[in-house]
Structure formats: C-alpha cells, structure tokens
Amino acid sequence: MSQPSPMTWGDFKNTLEQNPDLHLQFQYEEGRFVDSSYHITEIKQAPIVSVDCGGQMNSWTEVIVQLWEPSVKAADRSMKVGKALKIVNLVEKTLPLNPNATVKIEFGNSKFDTRQMYPGEFIADGEAFTVNLVPDFTQCKALTRNQSCGTTSAEASCCAPAKQELELVTSDGASCQPGSGCC
C-alpha cells in the first residue's frame, strides 16, 4: 500500500488563502476535533538531514504548525482561517517558510498522544473549513529505491524478513544421538 504524497507548505497556505472567512477546525480522528478554543502556539521550520539504512544521505524541510487546547474552553467557535493566516504572516516576517517544505500539524491532548500528522482532505461545509489530519508513517527509504540496507542484495536487507539457518556443530564430528548426553 503506497502512502499519499505529503502536502507542501505552499499548497497548504494557498488552500487556506482561498477560504479566509470560514472557521478553521482540525479533525484528528473520525468524529474527534481539536477544541474550538485551540491556539496556534508556534510554527516551526525544521531542516532534516539523515542517512538511511542503505547509507544514502537524505535532506528535506518540514513546516510544523503546533496546536494547543487550553484547559478551560474559551471559545464556542474556532478561529477563522483569516486569523490563522495573520499568525502565519507574523511568523513569516521573521522566519521565511519554505513553500516546498512538507507541512505537518502537531497536536495532542489528555485523550490523544501528541503527534505530528499530515493535512489530508479539506472540507468546506457551511461556515466551517475542516482539515482532516492523517497519521505520519515510517518507511525504509532504501527499499523505496529498490536497494538494500547496506548489503549487496535486497534479500539480505535489514528490512527483509530474517532467515535463520541452524547448523549442528560438534567437537568430535559425531552427531548428537538420543541418550548420548549431548542434548
């Protein structure tokens, strides 16, 4: 099963800009939404440099929008998309965000462990603009290139199922026989 391509920051921001007067809400699980009192507490830009199990260096940038629910509900309606864009513009005055970066939304509360998720489907319905969040995933980059994890064949890859061969070794070359005391 292939994973959908993550959305870029530029595409995410452009989608928001098309809906400034709608109330921005985030669905993190089916039927479960970030509380309408949420705050955008920070927007991070993270350059990532890694070496995968095949020895290949990789680099990319992520823009992470962090959401926080206050302990006391302070609003009955979520902020409008336009207000969220004002926060984005404030951030971008100091930190120019890479439009080609992968965008993630970071969220957690007392019933949902904090995690980074991708924006999935966008739904404009009445006065609401909902961003459905989808889980992040792990992958073996070497296998996605049809390579192995630092070995000469994909079958010997660290990502392939382990094959274990058993070999009986005795000091005198004799096999282990029932009742011989070797077992």
Coordinates of N, CA, C and O in Angstrom, one line a residue:
M1 N 0.8 -1.2 0.0 CA 0.0 0.0 0.0 C 0.9 1.2 0.0 O 1.7 1.4 0.9
S2 N 0.7 2.1 -1.0 CA 1.6 3.3 -1.0 C 0.9 4.4 -0.2 O -0.3 4.5 -0.2
Q3 N 1.7 5.2 0.3 CA 1.3 6.4 1.1 C 1.0 7.6 0.2 O 1.8 7.7 -0.8
P4 N 0.1 8.4 0.5 CA -0.1 9.6 -0.3 C 1.1 10.6 -0.1 O 1.8 10.5 0.9
S5 N 1.4 11.4 -1.1 CA 2.5 12.3 -1.0 C 2.1 13.4 -0.1 O 1.0 13.9 -0.1
P6 N 3.0 13.8 0.8 CA 2.7 14.8 1.8 C 2.5 16.2 1.1 O 3.1 16.4 0.0
M7 N 1.7 17.0 1.6 CA 1.4 18.3 1.1 C 2.5 19.3 1.4 O 3.1 19.2 2.4
T8 N 2.8 20.2 0.5 CA 3.8 21.2 0.7 C 3.2 22.4 1.5 O 2.0 22.6 1.5
W9 N 4.0 23.1 2.1 CA 3.6 24.3 2.9 C 2.9 25.3 1.9 O 1.9 25.9 2.2
G10 N 3.5 25.5 0.7 CA 2.9 26.4 -0.2 C 1.5 26.1 -0.6 O 0.6 26.9 -0.7
D11 N 1.2 24.8 -0.9 CA -0.1 24.3 -1.2 C -1.1 24.4 -0.1 O -2.2 24.8 -0.2
F12 N -0.6 24.1 1.1 CA -1.4 24.2 2.3 C -1.8 25.7 2.5 O -3.0 26.0 2.7
K13 N -0.9 26.6 2.5 CA -1.2 28.0 2.7 C -2.1 28.6 1.6 O -3.1 29.3 1.9
N14 N -1.9 28.2 0.4 CA -2.7 28.6 -0.7 C -4.2 28.1 -0.5 O -5.1 28.8 -0.8
T15 N -4.4 26.9 0.0 CA -5.7 26.4 0.3 C -6.4 27.2 1.3 O -7.6 27.5 1.2
L16 N -5.6 27.5 2.4 CA -6.2 28.4 3.4 C -6.6 29.8 2.9 O -7.7 30.3 3.2
E17 N -5.7 30.3 2.0 CA -6.0 31.7 1.5 C -7.3 31.7 0.6 O -7.9 32.8 0.5
Q18 N -7.7 30.6 0.1 CA -9.0 30.5 -0.7 C -10.2 30.5 0.2 O -11.3 30.6 -0.3
N19 N -10.0 30.4 1.5 CA -11.2 30.2 2.5 C -11.1 31.1 3.7 O -11.3 30.7 4.8
P20 N -10.7 32.4 3.6 CA -10.4 33.2 4.7 C -11.6 33.5 5.7 O -11.3 33.7 6.9
D21 N -12.8 33.4 5.2 CA -13.9 33.7 6.1 C -14.6 32.5 6.8 O -15.5 32.7 7.5
L22 N -14.0 31.3 6.6 CA -14.6 30.1 7.2 C -13.9 29.9 8.5 O -12.7 30.3 8.7
H23 N -14.5 29.2 9.4 CA -13.9 28.8 10.7 C -13.1 27.6 10.6 O -13.5 26.5 10.1
L24 N -11.8 27.7 10.9 CA -10.8 26.6 10.7 C -10.9 25.6 11.9 O -10.7 26.0 13.0
Q25 N -11.1 24.4 11.5 CA -11.1 23.3 12.5 C -10.3 22.1 12.0 O -10.1 22.0 10.8
F26 N -9.8 21.3 13.0 CA -9.0 20.2 12.6 C -9.6 18.9 13.2 O -9.9 18.9 14.4
Q27 N -9.8 17.9 12.4 CA -10.3 16.6 12.8 C -9.1 15.7 12.9 O -8.4 15.4 11.9
Y28 N -8.8 15.2 14.1 CA -7.6 14.4 14.3 C -7.9 12.9 14.3 O -7.0 12.1 14.2
E29 N -9.2 12.5 14.5 CA -9.7 11.2 14.4 C -11.1 11.3 13.9 O -11.7 12.3 14.1
E30 N -11.6 10.2 13.4 CA -13.0 10.2 12.9 C -14.0 10.7 14.0 O -14.0 10.2 15.1
G31 N -14.6 11.9 13.7 CA -15.6 12.5 14.7 C -15.0 13.2 15.9 O -15.7 13.7 16.7
R32 N -13.6 13.3 15.9 CA -13.0 14.0 17.0 C -12.2 15.2 16.5 O -11.3 15.0 15.6
F33 N -12.5 16.4 17.1 CA -12.0 17.6 16.6 C -11.1 18.3 17.7 O -11.5 18.2 18.9
V34 N -10.1 19.0 17.3 CA -9.4 19.9 18.2 C -10.4 20.9 18.7 O -11.2 21.4 18.0
D35 N -10.4 21.1 20.0 CA -11.3 22.0 20.6 C -11.3 23.4 20.0 O -10.3 23.9 19.6
S36 N -12.5 24.0 19.9 CA -12.6 25.3 19.2 C -11.8 26.4 19.9 O -11.6 27.4 19.2
S37 N -11.4 26.2 21.1 CA -10.6 27.2 21.8 C -9.1 27.1 21.5 O -8.3 27.8 22.1
Y38 N -8.7 26.2 20.5 CA -7.3 26.0 20.3 C -6.6 27.3 19.9 O -7.1 28.3 19.5
H39 N -5.3 27.2 20.1 CA -4.3 28.3 19.8 C -3.3 27.7 18.8 O -3.0 26.5 18.9
I40 N -2.8 28.5 17.9 CA -1.6 28.1 17.1 C -0.5 28.7 17.9 O -0.3 29.9 18.0
T41 N 0.2 27.8 18.6 CA 1.2 28.2 19.6 C 2.6 28.5 19.0 O 3.3 29.4 19.4
E42 N 2.9 27.8 17.9 CA 4.1 28.1 17.2 C 4.1 27.5 15.8 O 3.4 26.5 15.6
I43 N 4.9 28.0 14.9 CA 5.1 27.4 13.6 C 6.6 27.2 13.5 O 7.4 28.1 13.6
K44 N 7.0 25.9 13.3 CA 8.5 25.6 13.3 C 8.9 25.2 11.8 O 8.1 24.7 11.1
Q45 N 10.1 25.6 11.5 CA 10.6 25.1 10.2 C 11.9 24.3 10.6 O 12.8 24.8 11.2
A46 N 11.8 23.0 10.2 CA 12.9 22.1 10.6 C 13.6 21.5 9.4 O 13.0 20.7 8.6
P47 N 14.8 21.9 9.2 CA 15.6 21.2 8.1 C 16.0 19.8 8.7 O 16.6 19.7 9.8
I48 N 15.8 18.8 7.9 CA 16.1 17.4 8.3 C 17.2 16.9 7.4 O 17.1 17.0 6.2
V49 N 18.3 16.3 8.0 CA 19.3 15.7 7.3 C 19.5 14.3 7.9 O 19.6 14.2 9.2
S50 N 19.4 13.3 7.1 CA 19.5 11.9 7.7 C 20.4 11.0 6.7 O 20.6 11.4 5.6
V51 N 20.8 9.9 7.3 CA 21.4 8.8 6.5 C 20.6 7.6 6.7 O 20.3 7.2 7.9
D52 N 20.0 7.0 5.6 CA 19.2 5.9 5.8 C 20.0 4.6 5.9 O 21.2 4.6 5.8
C53 N 19.3 3.5 6.1 CA 19.9 2.2 6.4 C 20.7 1.7 5.2 O 21.5 0.7 5.3
G54 N 20.5 2.3 4.0 CA 21.3 1.9 2.8 C 22.5 2.8 2.6 O 23.2 2.7 1.6
G55 N 22.7 3.7 3.6 CA 23.9 4.6 3.5 C 23.7 5.8 2.7 O 24.6 6.6 2.5
Q56 N 22.5 6.1 2.2 CA 22.2 7.3 1.4 C 21.8 8.5 2.3 O 21.0 8.3 3.2
M57 N 22.4 9.6 2.0 CA 22.1 10.8 2.7 C 20.8 11.4 2.1 O 20.6 11.4 0.9
N58 N 19.9 11.9 3.0 CA 18.6 12.5 2.6 C 18.5 13.8 3.3 O 18.9 14.0 4.4
S59 N 17.8 14.7 2.6 CA 17.5 16.0 3.3 C 16.2 16.6 2.8 O 15.9 16.4 1.6
W60 N 15.5 17.2 3.7 CA 14.2 17.8 3.3 C 13.9 18.8 4.5 O 14.6 18.8 5.5
T61 N 12.9 19.6 4.2 CA 12.5 20.6 5.2 C 11.0 20.3 5.6 O 10.2 20.0 4.7
E62 N 10.7 20.5 6.9 CA 9.3 20.4 7.3 C 8.9 21.7 8.0 O 9.7 22.4 8.7
V63 N 7.6 22.1 7.7 CA 7.0 23.2 8.5 C 5.9 22.6 9.4 O 5.1 21.8 8.9
I64 N 6.1 22.8 10.6 CA 5.2 22.1 11.6 C 4.4 23.2 12.4 O 4.9 24.1 13.0
V65 N 3.1 23.1 12.2 CA 2.1 24.0 12.9 C 1.7 23.3 14.2 O 1.0 22.3 14.1
Q66 N 2.0 23.9 15.3 CA 1.6 23.3 16.6 C 0.3 23.9 17.1 O 0.2 25.2 17.2
L67 N -0.6 23.0 17.4 CA -1.9 23.4 18.0 C -2.0 23.1 19.5 O -1.4 22.0 19.9
W68 N -2.6 23.9 20.3 CA -2.7 23.7 21.7 C -4.2 24.0 22.2 O -4.7 25.0 21.8
E69 N -4.7 23.1 23.0 CA -6.0 23.3 23.6 C -5.8 23.8 25.0 O -5.2 23.1 25.8
P70 N -6.4 24.9 25.4 CA -6.3 25.4 26.7 C -7.2 24.5 27.6 O -8.1 23.9 27.2
S71 N -6.8 24.5 28.9 CA -7.6 23.6 29.8 C -9.0 24.1 30.1 O -9.9 23.4 30.4
V72 N -9.2 25.4 29.9 CA -10.6 26.0 30.0 C -11.0 26.4 28.7 O -10.3 27.2 28.0
K73 N -12.2 25.9 28.3 CA -12.7 26.3 27.0 C -13.0 27.8 26.9 O -13.8 28.3 27.8
A74 N -12.5 28.5 26.0 CA -12.6 30.0 25.9 C -13.4 30.5 24.7 O -13.6 31.7 24.6
A75 N -13.8 29.6 23.8 CA -14.5 30.0 22.6 C -15.4 28.9 22.2 O -15.1 27.7 22.3
D76 N -16.6 29.3 21.6 CA -17.5 28.4 21.1 C -17.3 28.1 19.6 O -17.8 27.1 19.1
R77 N -16.6 29.0 19.0 CA -16.3 28.8 17.6 C -14.8 28.9 17.4 O -14.1 29.6 18.0
S78 N -14.3 28.1 16.5 CA -12.8 28.1 16.2 C -12.5 29.4 15.4 O -13.4 30.1 14.9
M79 N -11.2 29.7 15.4 CA -10.8 30.9 14.7 C -11.1 30.8 13.3 O -11.1 29.7 12.7
K80 N -11.3 32.0 12.6 CA -11.4 32.0 11.2 C -10.1 31.7 10.5 O -9.0 32.0 11.1
V81 N -10.1 31.2 9.3 CA -8.9 31.0 8.6 C -8.1 32.2 8.4 O -6.9 32.2 8.5
G82 N -8.8 33.4 8.2 CA -8.1 34.7 8.1 C -7.2 35.0 9.3 O -6.1 35.5 9.2
K83 N -7.7 34.6 10.5 CA -6.9 34.9 11.7 C -5.7 34.0 11.7 O -4.6 34.4 12.1
A84 N -5.9 32.7 11.3 CA -4.7 31.8 11.3 C -3.7 32.3 10.3 O -2.5 32.3 10.5
L85 N -4.2 32.9 9.2 CA -3.2 33.4 8.2 C -2.5 34.7 8.7 O -1.4 34.9 8.3
K86 N -3.1 35.4 9.6 CA -2.4 36.6 10.2 C -1.3 36.1 11.1 O -0.2 36.7 11.1
I87 N -1.5 34.9 11.8 CA -0.4 34.3 12.6 C 0.7 33.9 11.6 O 1.9 34.1 11.9
V88 N 0.3 33.2 10.5 CA 1.3 32.8 9.5 C 2.1 34.0 9.0 O 3.3 33.9 9.0
N89 N 1.4 35.1 8.7 CA 2.1 36.2 8.2 C 3.1 36.8 9.2 O 4.2 37.3 8.9
L90 N 2.7 36.8 10.5 CA 3.5 37.3 11.6 C 4.8 36.5 11.6 O 5.9 37.0 11.7
V91 N 4.6 35.2 11.6 CA 5.8 34.2 11.6 C 6.7 34.5 10.4 O 7.9 34.6 10.6
E92 N 6.1 34.6 9.2 CA 6.9 34.8 8.0 C 7.6 36.1 7.9 O 8.5 36.2 7.1
K93 N 7.3 37.1 8.7 CA 8.0 38.3 8.8 C 9.4 38.1 9.4 O 10.4 38.8 9.0
T94 N 9.5 37.1 10.3 CA 10.8 36.8 10.9 C 11.4 35.6 10.3 O 12.6 35.5 10.2
L95 N 10.6 34.6 10.0 CA 11.1 33.3 9.5 C 10.4 33.0 8.2 O 9.3 32.5 8.2
P96 N 11.1 33.3 7.1 CA 10.5 32.9 5.8 C 10.4 31.4 5.7 O 11.3 30.6 5.9
L97 N 9.1 30.9 5.5 CA 8.9 29.5 5.4 C 9.0 29.0 4.0 O 8.5 29.6 3.0
N98 N 9.7 27.9 3.9 CA 10.0 27.2 2.6 C 8.7 26.7 2.0 O 8.0 25.8 2.5
P99 N 8.2 27.2 0.8 CA 7.0 26.8 0.2 C 7.0 25.3 -0.2 O 5.9 24.7 -0.4
N100 N 8.2 24.8 -0.4 CA 8.3 23.4 -0.9 C 8.5 22.4 0.3 O 8.6 21.2 0.1
A101 N 8.5 22.9 1.5 CA 8.6 22.1 2.7 C 7.3 21.2 2.9 O 6.2 21.6 2.5
T102 N 7.5 20.1 3.5 CA 6.4 19.2 3.9 C 5.7 19.8 5.1 O 6.4 20.2 6.0
V103 N 4.4 19.9 5.1 CA 3.7 20.5 6.2 C 3.1 19.4 7.1 O 2.6 18.4 6.6
K104 N 3.2 19.6 8.4 CA 2.7 18.8 9.4 C 2.0 19.6 10.4 O 2.3 20.7 10.7
I105 N 1.0 19.0 11.0 CA 0.2 19.6 12.1 C 0.5 18.8 13.4 O 0.4 17.6 13.4
E106 N 1.0 19.5 14.4 CA 1.3 18.8 15.7 C 0.3 19.1 16.7 O -0.1 20.3 17.0
F107 N -0.3 18.0 17.3 CA -1.4 18.2 18.2 C -1.4 17.0 19.2 O -1.1 15.9 18.9
G108 N -1.9 17.3 20.4 CA -2.2 16.3 21.4 C -3.0 16.9 22.5 O -3.0 18.1 22.7
N109 N -3.7 16.0 23.2 CA -4.5 16.5 24.4 C -4.5 15.3 25.4 O -3.8 14.3 25.2
S110 N -5.3 15.4 26.5 CA -5.2 14.4 27.5 C -5.8 13.0 27.0 O -5.5 12.0 27.7
K111 N -6.5 13.0 25.9 CA -7.0 11.8 25.4 C -6.4 11.3 24.1 O -6.7 10.3 23.5
F112 N -5.4 12.1 23.6 CA -4.7 11.8 22.3 C -3.3 12.2 22.4 O -2.9 13.3 22.6
D113 N -2.4 11.2 22.3 CA -1.0 11.4 22.5 C -0.5 12.4 21.4 O -0.9 12.4 20.3
T114 N 0.4 13.3 21.8 CA 0.9 14.4 20.9 C 1.6 13.7 19.8 O 2.5 12.8 20.0
R115 N 1.3 14.1 18.6 CA 1.9 13.6 17.4 C 1.9 14.6 16.2 O 1.1 15.5 16.3
Q116 N 2.7 14.3 15.2 CA 2.6 15.1 14.0 C 1.9 14.4 13.0 O 2.1 13.2 12.8
M117 N 0.9 15.1 12.3 CA 0.1 14.5 11.3 C 0.1 15.3 10.1 O 0.4 16.5 10.1
Y118 N -0.3 14.7 9.0 CA -0.3 15.4 7.7 C -1.7 15.9 7.5 O -2.7 15.3 7.8
P119 N -1.8 17.1 6.8 CA -3.2 17.5 6.4 C -3.6 16.6 5.3 O -2.8 16.3 4.3
G120 N -4.8 16.0 5.4 CA -5.3 15.1 4.4 C -6.4 15.9 3.6 O -6.1 16.9 2.9
E121 N -7.6 15.5 3.7 CA -8.7 16.1 3.0 C -9.1 17.4 3.6 O -9.1 17.6 4.8
F122 N -9.5 18.3 2.8 CA -10.1 19.6 3.2 C -11.6 19.6 2.9 O -12.0 19.3 1.8
I123 N -12.4 20.1 3.9 CA -13.8 20.1 3.6 C -14.4 21.5 4.0 O -14.3 21.9 5.2
A124 N -15.0 22.2 3.0 CA -15.7 23.4 3.3 C -17.1 23.1 3.4 O -17.7 22.5 2.4
D125 N -17.7 23.3 4.6 CA -19.1 22.9 4.8 C -19.8 24.0 5.6 O -19.5 24.2 6.8
G126 N -20.7 24.8 5.0 CA -21.3 25.9 5.7 C -20.3 26.9 6.1 O -19.6 27.4 5.2
E127 N -20.2 27.2 7.4 CA -19.2 28.2 7.9 C -17.9 27.6 8.3 O -17.0 28.3 8.8
A128 N -17.8 26.3 8.2 CA -16.6 25.6 8.7 C -15.7 25.1 7.6 O -16.1 24.7 6.5
F129 N -14.4 25.2 7.8 CA -13.4 24.7 6.9 C -12.6 23.7 7.7 O -11.8 24.0 8.7
T130 N -12.8 22.4 7.4 CA -12.2 21.3 8.2 C -11.0 20.7 7.5 O -11.0 20.4 6.3
V131 N -9.9 20.6 8.3 CA -8.7 19.9 7.8 C -8.7 18.6 8.5 O -8.5 18.5 9.7
N132 N -8.9 17.5 7.7 CA -8.8 16.2 8.3 C -7.3 15.8 8.3 O -6.6 15.8 7.3
L133 N -6.9 15.4 9.5 CA -5.5 15.0 9.7 C -5.3 13.5 9.5 O -6.1 12.7 10.0
V134 N -4.2 13.1 8.9 CA -3.8 11.7 8.7 C -2.5 11.4 9.4 O -1.6 12.3 9.5
P135 N -2.4 10.2 10.0 CA -1.1 9.9 10.7 C 0.1 10.0 9.8 O 0.1 9.7 8.6
D136 N 1.2 10.3 10.5 CA 2.5 10.2 9.9 C 2.9 8.7 9.7 O 2.2 7.9 10.3
F137 N 3.8 8.4 9.0 CA 4.2 7.0 8.8 C 5.7 6.9 8.7 O 6.4 7.9 8.4
T138 N 6.2 5.7 8.9 CA 7.7 5.4 8.7 C 7.8 4.7 7.5 O 6.9 4.0 7.0
Q139 N 9.0 4.7 6.9 CA 9.3 4.0 5.7 C 10.8 3.6 5.7 O 11.6 4.2 6.4
C140 N 11.1 2.6 4.8 CA 12.5 2.3 4.6 C 12.9 2.9 3.2 O 12.4 2.5 2.2
K141 N 13.6 4.0 3.3 CA 14.0 4.7 2.0 C 14.8 3.9 1.1 O 14.6 4.0 -0.1
A142 N 15.6 3.0 1.6 CA 16.5 2.1 0.8 C 15.6 1.2 -0.1 O 15.8 1.0 -1.3
L143 N 14.6 0.6 0.5 CA 13.7 -0.2 -0.2 C 12.9 0.5 -1.2 O 12.5 -0.1 -2.3
T144 N 12.5 1.8 -1.0 CA 11.8 2.5 -1.9 C 12.6 2.8 -3.2 O 12.1 3.1 -4.2
R145 N 13.9 2.7 -3.1 CA 14.8 2.9 -4.2 C 15.2 1.5 -4.8 O 16.1 1.5 -5.6
N146 N 14.6 0.5 -4.4 CA 14.9 -0.9 -4.8 C 16.3 -1.3 -4.5 O 17.0 -2.0 -5.2
Q147 N 16.8 -0.7 -3.4 CA 18.1 -1.0 -2.9 C 18.0 -1.8 -1.6 O 16.9 -2.0 -1.1
S148 N 19.1 -2.1 -1.0 CA 19.1 -2.8 0.2 C 19.7 -2.0 1.3 O 20.2 -0.9 1.0
C149 N 19.7 -2.5 2.5 CA 20.2 -1.7 3.7 C 21.7 -2.0 3.9 O 22.1 -2.7 4.8
G150 N 22.5 -1.5 3.0 CA 23.9 -1.6 3.1 C 24.5 -3.0 2.8 O 25.6 -3.3 3.1
T151 N 23.7 -3.8 2.1 CA 24.1 -5.2 1.7 C 24.1 -5.2 0.2 O 23.7 -4.3 -0.5
T152 N 24.6 -6.3 -0.3 CA 24.7 -6.4 -1.8 C 23.4 -6.9 -2.4 O 23.2 -6.7 -3.6
S153 N 22.4 -7.5 -1.7 CA 21.2 -7.9 -2.3 C 20.0 -7.5 -1.4 O 20.1 -7.4 -0.2
A154 N 18.9 -7.2 -2.0 CA 17.7 -6.8 -1.3 C 17.2 -7.9 -0.4 O 16.7 -7.7 0.7
E155 N 17.5 -9.2 -0.8 CA 17.1 -10.3 0.1 C 17.8 -10.3 1.4 O 17.3 -10.8 2.4
A156 N 19.1 -9.8 1.4 CA 19.9 -9.8 2.6 C 19.6 -8.5 3.4 O 20.3 -8.2 4.4
S157 N 18.7 -7.7 3.0 CA 18.5 -6.4 3.6 C 18.1 -6.5 5.0 O 17.4 -7.5 5.4
C158 N 18.4 -5.5 5.8 CA 17.9 -5.4 7.2 C 16.4 -5.3 7.3 O 15.8 -5.6 8.3
C159 N 15.8 -4.9 6.2 CA 14.4 -4.7 6.2 C 13.6 -6.0 5.7 O 12.4 -6.0 5.7
A160 N 14.3 -6.9 5.2 CA 13.7 -8.2 4.7 C 13.5 -9.1 5.9 O 14.1 -9.0 6.9
P161 N 12.5 -10.0 5.8 CA 12.3 -10.9 6.9 C 13.6 -11.7 7.2 O 14.3 -12.1 6.2
A162 N 13.8 -12.0 8.4 CA 15.0 -12.7 8.8 C 14.9 -14.1 8.4 O 13.9 -14.8 8.6
K163 N 16.0 -14.7 7.9 CA 16.1 -16.1 7.6 C 17.2 -16.6 8.5 O 18.3 -16.1 8.6
Q164 N 16.8 -17.7 9.2 CA 17.8 -18.2 10.1 C 18.0 -19.7 9.7 O 17.1 -20.5 9.5
E165 N 19.3 -20.0 9.6 CA 19.7 -21.4 9.3 C 20.4 -21.9 10.5 O 21.3 -21.3 11.1
L166 N 20.0 -23.1 10.9 CA 20.6 -23.8 12.0 C 21.6 -24.8 11.5 O 21.4 -25.5 10.6
E167 N 22.7 -24.8 12.2 CA 23.8 -25.8 11.9 C 24.2 -26.4 13.2 O 24.5 -25.8 14.2
L168 N 24.3 -27.7 13.1 CA 24.7 -28.5 14.3 C 26.2 -28.6 14.2 O 26.8 -29.1 13.3
V169 N 26.9 -28.2 15.3 CA 28.3 -28.2 15.4 C 28.7 -29.0 16.6 O 28.2 -28.8 17.7
T170 N 29.5 -30.1 16.4 CA 30.0 -30.9 17.5 C 31.5 -30.9 17.4 O 32.2 -30.7 16.4
S171 N 32.2 -31.1 18.6 CA 33.6 -31.0 18.6 C 34.3 -32.2 18.0 O 35.3 -32.2 17.5
D172 N 33.6 -33.4 18.1 CA 34.3 -34.6 17.5 C 33.7 -35.0 16.2 O 34.1 -36.1 15.7
G173 N 32.9 -34.2 15.6 CA 32.3 -34.6 14.3 C 31.2 -35.6 14.4 O 30.5 -35.9 13.4
A174 N 30.9 -36.1 15.6 CA 29.8 -37.1 15.7 C 28.5 -36.3 15.9 O 28.5 -35.2 16.4
S175 N 27.4 -36.9 15.4 CA 26.1 -36.3 15.6 C 25.6 -36.5 16.9 O 26.0 -37.5 17.6
C176 N 24.7 -35.7 17.3 CA 24.0 -35.9 18.6 C 23.0 -37.0 18.6 O 22.0 -36.8 17.8
Q177 N 23.1 -38.0 19.3 CA 22.2 -39.2 19.3 C 21.4 -39.2 20.6 O 22.0 -38.8 21.7
P178 N 20.2 -39.6 20.6 CA 19.4 -39.7 21.8 C 20.1 -40.6 22.8 O 20.7 -41.6 22.5
G179 N 20.2 -40.1 24.0 CA 20.8 -40.8 25.1 C 22.3 -40.7 25.2 O 23.0 -41.2 26.1
S180 N 22.9 -39.9 24.3 CA 24.4 -39.7 24.3 C 24.8 -38.7 25.3 O 26.0 -38.5 25.5
G181 N 23.9 -37.9 25.8 CA 24.2 -36.9 26.8 C 24.6 -35.6 26.2 O 24.9 -34.7 27.0
C182 N 24.6 -35.4 24.9 CA 25.0 -34.2 24.3 C 23.8 -33.2 24.3 O 24.0 -32.0 24.2
C183 N 22.6 -33.7 24.5 CA 21.4 -32.8 24.4 C 20.9 -32.5 25.8 O 20.8 -33.3 26.6

